[in-house]
Tab-separated table of C-alpha atoms in Angstrom:
chain	number	residue	atom	x	y	z
A	265	MET	CA	80.238	249.193	135.043
A	266	THR	CA	80.226	249.548	138.310
A	267	ASN	CA	76.599	248.215	138.575
A	268	LEU	CA	77.654	244.289	137.192
A	269	VAL	CA	78.881	243.862	141.069
A	270	ARG	CA	76.307	245.254	142.431
A	271	SER	CA	74.101	243.497	140.902
A	272	GLY	CA	76.202	239.599	141.968
A	273	TYR	CA	77.937	239.400	138.666
A	274	ASN	CA	81.525	239.341	140.094
A	275	LEU	CA	81.392	235.732	140.682
A	276	MET	CA	84.634	234.867	141.943
A	277	SER	CA	87.761	236.922	143.335
A	278	LEU	CA	89.169	238.954	140.404
A	279	PRO	CA	92.790	239.220	140.895
A	280	LYS	CA	94.834	243.215	141.010
A	281	PRO	CA	97.358	244.871	138.806
A	282	SER	CA	100.893	244.463	140.300
A	283	MET	CA	104.018	243.976	138.591
A	284	THR	CA	107.510	243.375	139.874
A	285	THR	CA	110.300	246.211	139.122
A	286	ALA	CA	112.725	245.615	136.376
A	287	SER	CA	115.564	243.550	136.205
A	288	ASP	CA	118.689	243.783	134.028
A	289	THR	CA	117.512	240.652	130.848
A	290	ALA	CA	119.942	238.038	129.497
A	291	PRO	CA	119.648	238.167	125.492
A	292	LEU	CA	117.082	235.388	124.694
A	293	GLN	CA	118.569	232.579	123.759
A	294	ALA	CA	117.201	229.401	120.591
A	295	THR	CA	116.248	227.461	124.315
A	296	LEU	CA	114.970	229.775	127.170
A	297	HIS	CA	114.161	227.772	130.608
A	298	THR	CA	115.795	230.576	132.830
A	299	ALA	CA	112.821	232.009	135.233
A	300	PRO	CA	112.491	235.824	135.138
A	301	THR	CA	114.001	237.434	138.403
A	302	GLN	CA	111.466	238.248	141.126
A	303	THR	CA	112.111	241.401	143.838
A	304	ASP	CA	111.204	240.767	147.284
A	305	SER	CA	107.954	242.300	148.509
A	306	LYS	CA	109.807	245.380	149.590
A	307	THR	CA	110.311	246.505	146.031
A	308	SER	CA	107.588	245.488	144.709
A	309	ALA	CA	104.663	247.911	144.212
A	310	LYS	CA	101.114	247.933	143.263
A	311	LEU	CA	100.115	249.719	140.078
A	312	GLY	CA	96.528	252.223	140.204
A	313	ALA	CA	95.637	255.222	139.869
A	314	GLN	CA	97.217	255.710	143.744
A	315	ALA	CA	100.604	255.019	142.799
A	316	LYS	CA	102.758	256.313	145.235
A	317	SER	CA	105.762	258.682	144.224
A	318	GLU	CA	108.650	256.199	144.037
A	319	THR	CA	107.363	254.031	142.070
A	320	ASN	CA	106.601	256.717	139.176
A	321	LYS	CA	110.209	256.513	139.560
A	322	GLN	CA	111.270	253.128	139.068
A	323	THR	CA	108.805	252.795	135.762
A	324	SER	CA	111.022	255.626	133.853
A	325	ASN	CA	113.315	252.914	132.408
A	326	LEU	CA	111.419	248.875	132.107
A	327	SER	CA	113.042	246.238	130.192
A	328	ALA	CA	112.033	242.655	129.707
A	329	GLU	CA	113.305	240.477	127.073
A	330	VAL	CA	109.384	239.877	125.730
A	331	LEU	CA	107.531	243.006	125.900
A	332	ILE	CA	103.220	241.327	125.042
A	333	VAL	CA	100.932	244.773	124.663
A	334	GLY	CA	97.247	244.145	125.123
A	335	ALA	CA	96.499	242.216	128.331
A	336	GLY	CA	93.242	240.138	126.515
A	337	PRO	CA	92.388	236.647	125.294
A	338	ALA	CA	95.090	236.790	123.428
A	339	GLY	CA	98.495	238.921	125.399
A	340	CYS	CA	97.921	236.675	128.314
A	341	ALA	CA	97.325	233.048	127.088
A	342	ALA	CA	100.750	234.789	125.117
A	343	ALA	CA	102.164	235.906	128.232
A	344	ILE	CA	101.824	232.235	129.482
A	345	THR	CA	103.506	230.248	126.967
A	346	LEU	CA	106.287	232.979	127.450
A	347	ALA	CA	106.252	232.781	131.146
A	348	GLN	CA	105.929	229.199	130.977
A	349	ALA	CA	108.558	228.135	129.248
A	350	GLY	CA	110.442	230.755	131.629
A	351	VAL	CA	111.027	233.833	129.468
A	352	ASP	CA	111.318	237.319	131.039
A	353	VAL	CA	107.811	238.846	129.947
A	354	LEU	CA	106.191	241.655	131.257
A	355	LEU	CA	102.242	242.329	129.885
A	356	ILE	CA	100.975	246.049	130.110
A	357	ASP	CA	97.043	247.187	129.759
A	358	GLN	CA	95.636	250.726	129.081
A	359	HIS	CA	93.431	249.761	131.647
A	360	ASP	CA	92.715	248.657	135.466
A	361	PHE	CA	91.431	244.729	136.129
A	362	PRO	CA	88.817	243.776	136.255
A	363	ARG	CA	87.647	245.773	133.703
A	364	ASP	CA	84.853	245.401	130.676
A	365	LYS	CA	85.489	244.463	127.156
A	366	VAL	CA	82.555	244.559	124.246
A	367	CYS	CA	82.001	240.613	123.287
A	368	GLY	CA	79.031	238.150	123.054
A	369	ASP	CA	81.438	235.771	125.897
A	370	GLY	CA	80.779	232.652	124.008
A	371	LEU	CA	83.497	229.960	124.302
A	372	ILE	CA	83.019	227.446	122.299
A	373	PRO	CA	85.277	224.322	122.101
A	374	ASP	CA	88.395	226.491	120.524
A	375	ALA	CA	88.252	228.552	123.561
A	376	MET	CA	87.481	225.789	125.386
A	377	ALA	CA	91.520	223.746	124.102
A	378	ALA	CA	92.549	226.592	124.130
A	379	LEU	CA	91.945	227.020	127.831
A	380	GLN	CA	93.145	224.061	128.789
A	381	ALA	CA	96.095	224.416	126.943
A	382	LEU	CA	96.791	227.554	129.196
A	383	GLY	CA	95.978	225.755	132.700
A	384	VAL	CA	93.001	227.880	133.397
A	385	ARG	CA	90.289	225.886	132.085
A	386	GLU	CA	88.318	223.883	135.124
A	387	THR	CA	88.749	227.960	136.924
A	388	VAL	CA	87.000	229.578	134.178
A	389	MET	CA	84.064	227.077	134.121
A	390	GLN	CA	83.788	227.156	137.816
A	391	ALA	CA	82.740	230.841	137.095
A	392	ALA	CA	80.635	230.163	133.206
A	393	THR	CA	77.599	229.760	132.676
A	394	GLN	CA	77.181	225.740	130.807
A	395	VAL	CA	74.840	226.030	127.827
A	396	LYS	CA	73.666	222.749	125.508
A	397	GLY	CA	74.610	223.906	122.402
A	398	VAL	CA	73.341	227.129	119.990
A	399	MET	CA	69.609	227.196	119.370
A	400	CYS	CA	69.427	228.942	115.773
A	401	HIS	CA	66.496	230.748	115.056
A	402	GLY	CA	65.174	232.280	111.236
A	403	PRO	CA	63.508	235.244	109.757
A	404	ARG	CA	60.055	233.146	109.658
A	405	GLY	CA	59.907	231.968	113.428
A	406	GLY	CA	61.183	228.047	113.098
A	407	SER	CA	63.943	226.897	115.235
A	408	LEU	CA	66.933	224.715	115.093
A	409	ARG	CA	68.366	223.064	117.966
A	410	ILE	CA	72.650	222.013	116.993
A	411	PRO	CA	73.709	220.326	120.597
A	412	SER	CA	77.632	220.778	122.481
A	413	GLU	CA	78.984	221.721	125.439
A	414	LEU	CA	79.769	225.415	125.049
A	415	ALA	CA	79.860	228.402	127.971
A	416	VAL	CA	78.832	231.555	128.709
A	417	LEU	CA	81.644	233.766	130.386
A	418	PRO	CA	81.164	237.683	130.674
A	419	ARG	CA	84.965	239.221	129.723
A	420	GLN	CA	85.395	241.354	132.432
A	421	THR	CA	85.953	237.965	134.076
A	422	LEU	CA	87.722	235.588	131.623
A	423	ASP	CA	90.663	239.050	131.114
A	424	ALA	CA	90.504	239.304	134.732
A	425	CYS	CA	91.395	234.999	135.447
A	426	LEU	CA	93.977	235.220	132.158
A	427	PHE	CA	95.496	237.952	134.284
A	428	ASP	CA	95.313	236.276	136.852
A	429	ARG	CA	97.276	233.786	135.443
A	430	ALA	CA	99.891	235.475	133.892
A	431	GLN	CA	100.928	237.117	137.058
A	432	ALA	CA	100.452	232.837	138.519
A	433	VAL	CA	103.344	231.506	135.996
A	434	GLY	CA	105.857	234.445	136.819
A	435	ALA	CA	105.034	237.165	134.746
A	436	ARG	CA	105.599	240.868	135.346
A	437	THR	CA	102.577	243.239	134.755
A	438	LEU	CA	101.564	246.692	134.470
A	439	THR	CA	98.344	248.215	133.941
A	440	LYS	CA	97.277	251.999	132.906
A	441	ALA	CA	100.223	251.811	130.371
A	442	ARG	CA	99.532	253.538	127.382
A	443	TYR	CA	101.055	252.943	124.863
A	444	GLN	CA	102.151	254.958	121.952
A	445	LYS	CA	104.522	253.768	119.988
A	446	PRO	CA	107.474	251.089	118.792
A	447	THR	CA	111.253	252.417	119.388
A	448	ALA	CA	113.635	251.083	116.365
A	449	ASN	CA	117.158	250.355	116.611
A	450	ALA	CA	119.444	252.943	113.342
A	451	HIS	CA	117.678	249.339	111.442
A	452	GLY	CA	114.484	249.831	112.085
A	453	ARG	CA	114.019	246.348	113.917
A	454	VAL	CA	111.364	247.094	117.061
A	455	THR	CA	113.294	247.436	120.318
A	456	GLY	CA	110.224	247.758	122.681
A	457	ALA	CA	107.416	250.547	122.364
A	458	ILE	CA	107.109	254.055	124.476
A	459	VAL	CA	104.428	253.602	126.745
A	460	ASN	CA	102.628	256.720	128.681
A	461	PHE	CA	101.592	255.929	131.926
A	462	ASN	CA	100.721	258.512	134.819
A	463	ASP	CA	101.258	261.669	132.504
A	464	GLN	CA	104.868	260.086	131.780
A	465	THR	CA	106.793	259.247	128.812
A	466	ILE	CA	108.099	255.760	129.649
A	467	ASN	CA	110.481	254.172	127.749
A	468	ILE	CA	110.632	249.643	127.904
A	469	GLU	CA	113.591	248.277	126.230
A	470	ALA	CA	112.609	244.302	125.056
A	471	LYS	CA	113.657	241.672	122.454
A	472	TRP	CA	110.996	241.557	121.306
A	473	THR	CA	107.253	243.405	120.613
A	474	ILE	CA	104.293	241.556	120.992
A	475	LEU	CA	100.937	243.492	119.699
A	476	ALA	CA	97.966	241.702	120.620
A	477	THR	CA	95.629	245.212	120.900
A	478	GLY	CA	92.478	243.743	119.998
A	479	ALA	CA	90.589	246.575	116.692
A	480	SER	CA	92.370	249.732	118.351
A	481	VAL	CA	93.521	251.380	114.324
A	482	PRO	CA	95.894	253.154	116.424
A	483	ALA	CA	97.731	251.105	117.368
A	484	LEU	CA	98.002	249.322	114.889
A	485	LYS	CA	98.530	252.519	112.497
A	486	ALA	CA	101.508	253.829	114.697
A	487	SER	CA	102.483	250.470	114.361
A	488	GLY	CA	103.082	250.782	110.934
A	489	HIS	CA	101.083	247.642	110.497
A	490	CYS	CA	97.697	248.719	109.605
A	491	THR	CA	96.907	247.431	105.627
A	492	GLN	CA	93.026	248.044	106.432
A	493	PRO	CA	91.394	250.666	108.801
A	494	LEU	CA	88.114	250.016	109.201
A	495	PRO	CA	86.346	247.326	110.482
A	496	SER	CA	85.647	243.941	108.890
A	497	ALA	CA	82.619	244.310	111.133
A	498	MET	CA	81.223	246.460	114.064
A	499	ALA	CA	79.053	244.643	117.447
A	500	LEU	CA	76.375	246.125	120.422
A	501	ARG	CA	76.105	244.949	123.402
A	502	ALA	CA	73.775	244.979	126.055
A	503	TYR	CA	73.896	243.385	129.693
A	504	ILE	CA	70.007	242.106	130.584
A	505	HIS	CA	69.675	241.263	134.580
A	506	HIS	CA	66.481	238.914	134.119
A	507	PRO	CA	66.700	235.807	136.739
A	508	ASP	CA	63.184	234.604	136.353
A	509	PHE	CA	63.580	234.954	132.819
A	510	LEU	CA	61.789	232.189	130.660
A	511	ASP	CA	62.210	231.487	126.963
A	512	ASP	CA	58.994	231.471	124.558
A	513	ASP	CA	58.120	227.524	125.384
A	514	GLY	CA	58.658	228.953	129.693
A	515	GLN	CA	61.673	226.920	130.046
A	516	ALA	CA	65.071	227.852	130.443
A	517	ILE	CA	67.081	229.595	128.714
A	518	GLU	CA	70.372	226.516	127.988
A	519	HIS	CA	71.198	227.489	124.608
A	520	LEU	CA	73.201	230.243	123.018
A	521	HIS	CA	70.099	232.334	120.960
A	522	ILE	CA	71.161	232.911	117.669
A	523	SER	CA	68.759	234.853	114.917
A	524	TRP	CA	68.873	236.279	111.925
A	525	HIS	CA	66.005	238.825	110.293
A	526	LYS	CA	66.817	241.229	107.084
A	527	ALA	CA	65.495	243.247	109.725
A	528	TYR	CA	69.447	243.744	110.709
A	529	ALA	CA	71.209	241.892	108.052
A	530	PRO	CA	73.790	241.946	107.037
A	531	GLY	CA	74.244	240.580	110.441
A	532	TYR	CA	72.324	238.021	113.033
A	533	ALA	CA	70.740	238.519	116.580
A	534	TRP	CA	71.657	237.074	119.644
A	535	ILE	CA	70.643	235.738	122.496
A	536	PHE	CA	73.047	234.220	125.317
A	537	PRO	CA	73.027	233.723	129.482
A	538	CYS	CA	75.359	234.697	131.739
A	539	PRO	CA	75.754	233.448	135.991
A	540	GLY	CA	73.731	235.723	138.049
A	541	GLY	CA	70.590	235.670	135.714
A	542	ILE	CA	72.131	238.094	133.608
A	543	PHE	CA	71.660	237.827	129.109
A	544	ASN	CA	74.000	239.485	127.081
A	545	VAL	CA	71.688	240.668	124.336
A	546	GLY	CA	73.483	241.824	121.075
A	547	VAL	CA	73.650	242.550	117.357
A	548	GLY	CA	76.579	241.621	115.377
A	549	LEU	CA	77.055	243.546	111.642
A	550	TYR	CA	79.117	242.053	108.930
A	551	GLY	CA	80.806	242.487	105.970
A	552	MET	CA	81.824	245.967	106.307
A	553	HIS	CA	84.634	246.889	104.276
A	554	GLU	CA	83.160	244.821	101.572
A	555	THR	CA	81.931	246.262	97.573
A	556	GLN	CA	79.238	244.681	97.571
A	557	ARG	CA	76.649	244.932	100.344
A	558	SER	CA	73.175	246.306	100.083
A	559	SER	CA	73.082	250.979	100.746
A	560	GLN	CA	71.127	250.801	104.002
A	561	GLY	CA	73.986	248.187	105.656
A	562	ARG	CA	76.667	250.228	103.119
A	563	GLY	CA	75.706	253.229	104.777
A	564	PHE	CA	75.362	252.648	108.287
A	565	GLY	CA	78.209	250.805	109.100
A	566	ARG	CA	79.870	252.976	106.922
A	567	ASP	CA	78.443	255.218	110.014
A	568	LEU	CA	78.561	253.030	113.452
A	569	GLY	CA	82.552	252.755	111.282
A	570	ARG	CA	83.229	256.180	111.643
A	571	GLU	CA	82.132	256.487	115.281
A	572	LEU	CA	84.168	253.823	116.643
A	573	GLY	CA	87.384	255.009	114.657
A	574	ARG	CA	86.849	258.770	116.759
A	575	ALA	CA	85.628	257.764	120.547
A	576	GLN	CA	88.842	255.396	120.322
A	577	GLU	CA	91.271	257.737	118.406
A	578	ARG	CA	89.500	260.463	121.746
A	579	GLY	CA	90.620	257.006	123.651
A	580	ARG	CA	86.682	256.487	124.890
A	581	GLY	CA	87.430	253.134	123.843
A	582	ASN	CA	84.941	250.722	122.760
A	583	SER	CA	81.592	252.652	124.191
A	584	LEU	CA	79.705	254.332	122.891
A	585	GLY	CA	78.487	255.954	125.213
A	586	LEU	CA	74.913	255.474	125.225
A	587	THR	CA	72.663	255.501	128.617
A	588	GLY	CA	69.328	254.195	127.507
A	589	MET	CA	67.879	251.749	125.051
A	590	PHE	CA	66.323	254.322	122.418
A	591	LYS	CA	67.150	257.421	123.836
A	592	ALA	CA	70.249	258.472	121.831
A	593	PRO	CA	71.386	261.729	120.627
A	594	ALA	CA	70.691	262.122	117.309
A	595	LYS	CA	73.721	261.765	115.434
A	596	LYS	CA	73.856	258.817	117.307
A	597	GLN	CA	70.282	257.310	116.055
A	598	ASN	CA	71.756	254.907	114.388
A	599	LEU	CA	73.006	252.675	116.710
A	600	ALA	CA	70.395	252.366	118.797
A	601	ASP	CA	67.923	252.284	115.661
A	602	LEU	CA	69.805	248.678	115.613
A	603	PHE	CA	68.836	247.081	118.309
A	604	GLU	CA	65.221	248.342	118.167
A	605	ARG	CA	65.284	246.115	114.696
A	606	PHE	CA	65.582	243.372	116.494
A	607	THR	CA	63.450	243.751	119.348
A	608	GLN	CA	60.386	244.315	116.686
A	609	VAL	CA	60.882	241.566	115.501
A	610	ASN	CA	62.122	239.432	117.555
A	611	PRO	CA	59.238	238.279	121.076
A	612	MET	CA	61.397	236.799	123.041
A	613	ALA	CA	64.048	240.025	122.183
A	614	LYS	CA	61.009	241.983	123.060
A	615	ARG	CA	59.961	240.641	126.659
A	616	LEU	CA	63.531	240.171	127.869
A	617	ILE	CA	64.136	244.216	127.086
A	618	GLU	CA	61.419	245.491	128.281
A	619	THR	CA	61.209	243.509	131.756
A	620	GLY	CA	64.482	243.343	132.864
A	621	GLU	CA	66.821	245.551	133.429
A	622	MET	CA	69.248	246.975	131.840
A	623	ILE	CA	72.744	246.969	133.476
A	624	GLY	CA	74.752	249.761	132.687
A	625	ASP	CA	74.864	250.910	128.203
A	626	ILE	CA	75.104	249.295	125.215
A	627	LYS	CA	78.287	249.193	124.673
A	628	GLY	CA	79.744	249.097	119.993
A	629	ALA	CA	82.746	247.345	119.182
A	630	PRO	CA	84.775	246.922	115.999
A	631	LEU	CA	85.489	243.614	115.338
A	632	ARG	CA	88.805	242.626	112.689
A	633	CYS	CA	88.378	239.263	110.671
A	634	SER	CA	89.714	236.475	108.971
A	635	LEU	CA	93.019	236.974	109.380
A	636	ASP	CA	93.371	240.374	107.627
A	637	GLY	CA	94.379	244.696	107.795
A	638	ALA	CA	97.687	243.812	109.040
A	639	LYS	CA	100.745	243.206	108.080
A	640	PRO	CA	101.650	239.769	110.743
A	641	ALA	CA	105.337	240.422	111.449
A	642	ALA	CA	108.704	242.580	111.652
A	643	PRO	CA	111.836	242.393	112.796
A	644	GLY	CA	111.042	242.736	116.440
A	645	MET	CA	107.758	242.796	116.342
A	646	LEU	CA	104.669	240.275	116.603
A	647	ILE	CA	101.101	240.784	115.778
A	648	THR	CA	98.370	238.481	117.480
A	649	GLY	CA	94.202	238.388	118.456
A	650	GLU	CA	91.789	240.770	116.249
A	651	ALA	CA	94.819	242.250	116.204
A	652	MET	CA	95.740	240.242	113.432
A	653	GLY	CA	92.168	239.532	112.755
A	654	SER	CA	91.857	236.577	114.330
A	655	THR	CA	87.786	236.625	114.966
A	656	TYR	CA	85.627	234.150	112.797
A	657	ALA	CA	83.584	236.167	109.980
A	658	LEU	CA	80.184	234.172	110.231
A	659	THR	CA	80.453	234.159	113.552
A	660	GLY	CA	81.948	237.124	115.530
A	661	GLU	CA	83.385	234.015	117.568
A	662	GLY	CA	87.156	235.710	118.634
A	663	ILE	CA	87.985	233.849	121.669
A	664	GLY	CA	89.140	231.243	121.970
A	665	LYS	CA	91.496	232.029	117.797
A	666	ALA	CA	92.787	235.173	119.693
A	667	MET	CA	93.800	232.364	122.499
A	668	GLU	CA	95.789	230.100	119.551
A	669	THR	CA	96.979	232.941	117.898
A	670	GLY	CA	98.345	234.341	121.124
A	671	ILE	CA	99.826	231.488	121.743
A	672	LEU	CA	101.511	230.855	117.962
A	673	SER	CA	103.222	234.253	118.146
A	674	ALA	CA	104.913	233.112	121.969
A	675	ARG	CA	105.766	229.749	120.444
A	676	ALA	CA	107.083	231.339	117.888
A	677	LEU	CA	109.587	232.999	119.787
A	678	LEU	CA	110.715	229.468	121.443
A	679	ASN	CA	113.918	227.972	121.145
A	680	ARG	CA	114.195	230.355	117.860
A	681	ASP	CA	116.896	232.977	117.330
A	682	GLN	CA	116.800	234.614	114.659
A	683	ASP	CA	114.480	238.183	112.994
A	684	ALA	CA	113.624	235.667	109.780
A	685	VAL	CA	113.644	232.723	111.301
A	686	ILE	CA	110.845	234.179	113.694
A	687	MET	CA	108.646	236.018	111.078
A	688	GLN	CA	108.424	233.399	108.888
A	689	ALA	CA	107.813	231.275	111.526
A	690	TYR	CA	104.222	232.764	112.555
A	691	THR	CA	103.891	233.584	109.831
A	692	ASP	CA	103.654	229.970	108.106
A	693	MET	CA	100.810	229.174	111.580
A	694	LEU	CA	99.021	231.684	110.503
A	695	LYS	CA	99.164	230.424	106.900
A	696	ASP	CA	98.303	227.257	108.303
A	697	LEU	CA	94.983	228.342	109.842
A	698	LYS	CA	94.169	230.583	107.277
A	699	PRO	CA	91.513	227.665	105.158
A	700	LYS	CA	89.834	227.721	107.237
A	701	PHE	CA	89.208	231.834	107.775
A	702	THR	CA	88.251	231.574	104.280
A	703	ILE	CA	85.860	229.350	104.065
A	704	TYR	CA	84.069	231.270	107.030
A	705	GLU	CA	84.909	234.397	105.648
A	706	GLN	CA	83.214	233.224	101.731
A	707	ALA	CA	80.359	231.545	104.156
A	708	ASN	CA	79.205	235.179	105.398
A	709	LYS	CA	77.145	235.493	102.826
A	710	ILE	CA	74.324	234.164	105.315
A	711	ASN	CA	74.006	236.823	107.128
A	712	ARG	CA	73.776	238.363	103.662
A	713	ALA	CA	70.540	236.383	102.866
A	714	PRO	CA	69.053	235.148	105.954
A	715	TRP	CA	66.106	233.116	103.584
A	716	LEU	CA	68.885	230.652	103.965
A	717	ILE	CA	68.400	230.103	107.910
A	718	ASP	CA	65.265	229.626	107.037
A	719	LEU	CA	66.009	226.513	104.120
A	720	ALA	CA	68.888	225.247	105.991
A	721	ILE	CA	66.232	225.350	110.066
A	722	ALA	CA	63.739	222.948	107.891
A	723	ARG	CA	66.302	220.816	106.377
A	724	GLY	CA	68.072	219.895	109.943
A	725	ASN	CA	64.638	218.975	111.043
A	726	ARG	CA	63.420	216.455	109.318
A	727	SER	CA	67.936	215.074	109.196
A	728	PRO	CA	69.900	214.121	112.310
A	729	ARG	CA	72.654	213.788	110.592
A	730	LEU	CA	72.725	217.359	109.637
A	731	VAL	CA	72.329	218.141	112.684
A	732	ALA	CA	75.465	215.764	113.718
A	733	ARG	CA	77.339	217.199	110.717
A	734	MET	CA	76.902	220.760	112.231
A	735	SER	CA	77.359	220.350	115.728
A	736	ARG	CA	81.028	218.337	114.524
A	737	VAL	CA	81.914	221.836	112.746
A	738	LEU	CA	80.724	223.693	115.429
A	739	GLU	CA	83.647	221.692	117.554
A	740	GLU	CA	85.922	221.865	115.029
A	741	LYS	CA	86.251	218.427	114.884
A	742	ALA	CA	84.740	218.377	110.782
A	743	ASN	CA	86.291	220.484	108.473
A	744	PRO	CA	83.552	223.510	108.001
A	745	ALA	CA	84.012	223.548	104.127
A	746	LYS	CA	81.250	220.716	104.215
A	747	LEU	CA	78.613	223.356	104.518
A	748	PHE	CA	80.364	226.223	103.301
A	749	THR	CA	81.053	226.113	100.156
A	750	TRP	CA	79.045	225.390	97.137
A	751	ARG	CA	79.500	221.495	97.429
A	752	GLY	CA	79.072	221.383	101.103
A	753	ALA	CA	75.609	223.321	100.240
A	754	TRP	CA	74.184	221.409	97.749
A	755	LYS	CA	74.982	218.088	99.907
A	756	PHE	CA	73.438	219.521	102.461
A	757	LEU	CA	70.292	220.763	100.155
A	758	THR	CA	69.686	217.375	98.546
A	759	GLU	CA	71.521	214.692	101.099
């Protein structure tokens, strides 16, 4: 999105993707401590659209101890963790950096903790907009503030920070490399991957491959790990430039504003303040492959899911190519209509969009939630991040959990050498996370019944104690079951 850079949206010096030539790697040992071999500047090569022919020859065959496919938060988290432990890591991505990624861009406390563990929190927070918490808006106009220390940073910048960190700690990188399929030996064990780079077919050999390709169904299918091709949810997002924008009370936007309404149920809409006077405005639609939902939600969700699936198959990524708010072609009218419903019932969103300047297209993306939809492990391969369904069903928050699962996939490989032991370790780590995801999946009923938000707002405004409980759940200092189970809900309504 070149307009973002022109608007001062690019707030930091972003890294230039590069790689070093591959060296022969020793077997992955039980204790990994040997740093990867680095080549000198004469033999290293910058990869991009104008790569030299000699570089192309060097990339015909590559090898690494661990190949990580996908350089988003999960893939970079795995790469950073492994590289810091001395593992020879090759991190590849189909795009050059910096690149845009459809997301709400919100960073909640679990993301902060992961960024701290990866050694990049300070860099991220210097670039981000820090906010004071969440402002919930109900269908009847009521509002409730939930205090917390949160931040907003567009994924274009966040992912570049993580990519830069991975390079800094020793991970080799290769961009514009599109994953095709895994390679395997005679016993079916994954031994690396086939990728396409500069119209070449490249074989990358690896002891282990970590697939961190986000919600991309083709990558999961090609790897034989997809158990649910339909997304759990869909999201549409636009960037609006409006440096002087104030909320309905004439105050600066200092919270993550989240709204619920039957007009866009089952889901919610948001307005998040980004750096540089830009706002992330979006709508999420949840429960895409649940059997119980309204006919309107079912039809809309099915059509939207299929359209985004076709875009992925055509290699267009997550962009739906909507060039204006209400100027989509007839066959895609439902996509723009979801935004239109939001602006019709939300005065602040309507005012922001009408008086601000839209940057780029409205873009859509699928979400994979609840640690569901993929097999987590096979001999020689682990699935992590949103490919593994690392997004919360109720909130759509996935950045923190993507990084957390990426770190776990890396830890599963460290100090272990047998396939069965590694696979079991990683599966057990995900099982430990699963109960919380299940609670959020059950709580997703809230998105199908917006009137519950009105009730929660009314109760919260009368009880600082309940607000404090919500804040602790948001900060992952309290079990979400205290709010999102029948017992928790009863206590919430009656105490």
